[in-house]
Coordinates of C-alpha atoms in Angstrom, one line a residue:
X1 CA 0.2 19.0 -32.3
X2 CA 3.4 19.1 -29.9
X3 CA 5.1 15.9 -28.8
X4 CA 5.4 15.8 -24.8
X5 CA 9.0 15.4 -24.2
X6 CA 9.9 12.1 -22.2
X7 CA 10.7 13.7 -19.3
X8 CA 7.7 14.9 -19.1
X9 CA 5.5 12.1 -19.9
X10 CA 7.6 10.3 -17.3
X11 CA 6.7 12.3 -14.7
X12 CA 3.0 12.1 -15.5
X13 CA 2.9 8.3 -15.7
X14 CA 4.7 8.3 -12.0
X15 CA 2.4 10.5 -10.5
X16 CA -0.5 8.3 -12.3
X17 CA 1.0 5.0 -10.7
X18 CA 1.4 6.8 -7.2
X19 CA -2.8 7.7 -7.5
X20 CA -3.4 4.0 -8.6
X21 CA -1.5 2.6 -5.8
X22 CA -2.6 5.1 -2.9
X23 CA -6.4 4.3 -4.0
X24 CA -5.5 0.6 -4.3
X25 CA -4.4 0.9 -0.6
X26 CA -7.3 2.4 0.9
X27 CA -9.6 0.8 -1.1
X28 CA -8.3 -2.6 0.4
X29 CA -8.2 -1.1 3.9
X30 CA -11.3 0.1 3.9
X31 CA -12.9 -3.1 2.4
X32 CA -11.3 -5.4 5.1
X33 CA -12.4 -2.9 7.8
X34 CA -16.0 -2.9 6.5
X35 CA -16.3 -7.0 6.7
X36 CA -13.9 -6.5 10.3
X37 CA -16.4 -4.4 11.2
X38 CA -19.2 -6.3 9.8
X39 CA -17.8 -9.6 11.7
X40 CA -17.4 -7.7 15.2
X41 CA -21.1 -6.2 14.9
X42 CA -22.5 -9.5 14.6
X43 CA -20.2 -11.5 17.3
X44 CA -18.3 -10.1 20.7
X45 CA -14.8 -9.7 20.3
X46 CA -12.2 -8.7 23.0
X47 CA -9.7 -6.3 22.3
X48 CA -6.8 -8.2 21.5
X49 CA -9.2 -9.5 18.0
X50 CA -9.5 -5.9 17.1
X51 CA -5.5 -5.6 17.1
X52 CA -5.3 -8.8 14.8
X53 CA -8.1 -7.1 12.6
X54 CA -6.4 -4.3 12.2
X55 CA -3.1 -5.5 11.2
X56 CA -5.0 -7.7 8.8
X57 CA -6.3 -4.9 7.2
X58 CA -2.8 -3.4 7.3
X59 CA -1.4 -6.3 5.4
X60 CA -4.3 -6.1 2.9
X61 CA -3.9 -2.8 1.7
X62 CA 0.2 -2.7 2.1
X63 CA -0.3 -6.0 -0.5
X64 CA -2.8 -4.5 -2.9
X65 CA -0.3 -1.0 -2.9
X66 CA 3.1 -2.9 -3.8
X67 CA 1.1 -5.6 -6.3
X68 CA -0.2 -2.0 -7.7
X69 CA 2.6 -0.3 -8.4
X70 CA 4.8 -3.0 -9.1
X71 CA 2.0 -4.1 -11.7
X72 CA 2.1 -0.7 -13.3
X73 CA 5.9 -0.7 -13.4
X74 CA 6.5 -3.9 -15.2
X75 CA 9.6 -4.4 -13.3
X76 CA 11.7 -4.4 -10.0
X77 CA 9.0 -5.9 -8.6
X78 CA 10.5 -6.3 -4.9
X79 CA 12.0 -2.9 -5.3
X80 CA 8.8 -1.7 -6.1
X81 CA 7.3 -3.0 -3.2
X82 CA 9.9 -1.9 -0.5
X83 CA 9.4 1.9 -1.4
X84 CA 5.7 1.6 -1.3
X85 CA 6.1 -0.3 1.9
X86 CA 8.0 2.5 2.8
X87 CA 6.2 5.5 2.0
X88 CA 3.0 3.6 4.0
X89 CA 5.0 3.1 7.1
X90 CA 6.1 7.0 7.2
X91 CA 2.4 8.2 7.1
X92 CA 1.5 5.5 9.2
X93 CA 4.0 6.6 11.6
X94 CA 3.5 10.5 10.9
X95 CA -0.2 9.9 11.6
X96 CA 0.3 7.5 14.5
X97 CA 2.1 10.3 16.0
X98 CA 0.0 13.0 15.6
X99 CA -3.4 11.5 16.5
X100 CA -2.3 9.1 19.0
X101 CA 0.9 11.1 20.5
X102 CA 2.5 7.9 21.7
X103 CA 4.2 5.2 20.5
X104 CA 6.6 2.0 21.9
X105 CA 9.8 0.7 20.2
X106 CA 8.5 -3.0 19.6
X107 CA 5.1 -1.5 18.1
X108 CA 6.7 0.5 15.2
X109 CA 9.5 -2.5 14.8
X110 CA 6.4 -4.8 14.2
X111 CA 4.4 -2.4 11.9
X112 CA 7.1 -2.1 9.7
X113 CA 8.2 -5.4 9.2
X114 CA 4.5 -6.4 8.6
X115 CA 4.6 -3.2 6.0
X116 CA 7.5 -4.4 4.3
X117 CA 6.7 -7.6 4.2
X118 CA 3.4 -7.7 2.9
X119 CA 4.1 -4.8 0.2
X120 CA 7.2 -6.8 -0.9
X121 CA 5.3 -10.3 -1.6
X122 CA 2.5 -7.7 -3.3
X123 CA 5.6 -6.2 -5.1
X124 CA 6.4 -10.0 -6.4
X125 CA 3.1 -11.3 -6.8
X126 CA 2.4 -8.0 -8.8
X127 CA 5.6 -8.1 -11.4
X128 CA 5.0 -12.1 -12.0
X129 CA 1.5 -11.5 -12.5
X130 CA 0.4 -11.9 -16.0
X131 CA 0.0 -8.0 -18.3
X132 CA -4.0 -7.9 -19.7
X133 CA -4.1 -4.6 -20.4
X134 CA -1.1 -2.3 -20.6

């Protein structure tokens, strides 16, 4: 039986991390929109709740991606978060522009500070968190 070389078994445990973390973010998006949209079924909210909701759910799901990957890295923890942060707020703002065709100045500042904030503290909470199974 063949050794994988480590290149190889790099690149495999990156893209591994990169499927943990994507479903780690929409799993936490979509739980926090179920129990939003749980909460606003049951009691009448105006619009401006909706916007808080939804950036809650943001934050949830930009927290669980960087405390992924930064848990599955072991190390750089804030590093680890930025770049997740990152890649969320480019197909945020990819998809924002397709399927809503507009966008202001002081919205996308806000989204990605709130992005980078909340992967980066996922980032820490994820490196300083302790290893149960590796």
């Amino acid at each position: 039986m063949r050794r994988k070389d480590p290149a190889k078994r790099m690149k495999e445990q990156r893209i591994i991390m990169i499927i943990h973390t994507v479903l780690a973010f929409v799993g936490a998006v979509f739980t926090a929109s179920m129990i939003f949209s749980a909460v606003a079924s049951v009691i009448d909210l105006n619009d401006g709740i909706f916007s808080v909701m939804s950036s809650f759910a943001l934050c949830a799901g930009c927290f669980a991606g960087g405390f992924t990957a930064a848990k599955r890295r072991g190390k750089f923890g804030i590093r680890s978060g930025l770049v997740c942060g990152t890649v969320i707020f480019a197909a945020a703002l990819i998809f924002g522009l397709i399927f809503v065709r507009s966008f202001s100045i002081g919205g996308i500042f806000t989204k990605l500070l709130i992005i980078l904030a909340c992967s980066a503290i996922g980032g820490i909470f994820g490196v300083n968190s302790p290893q149960r199974f590796r």
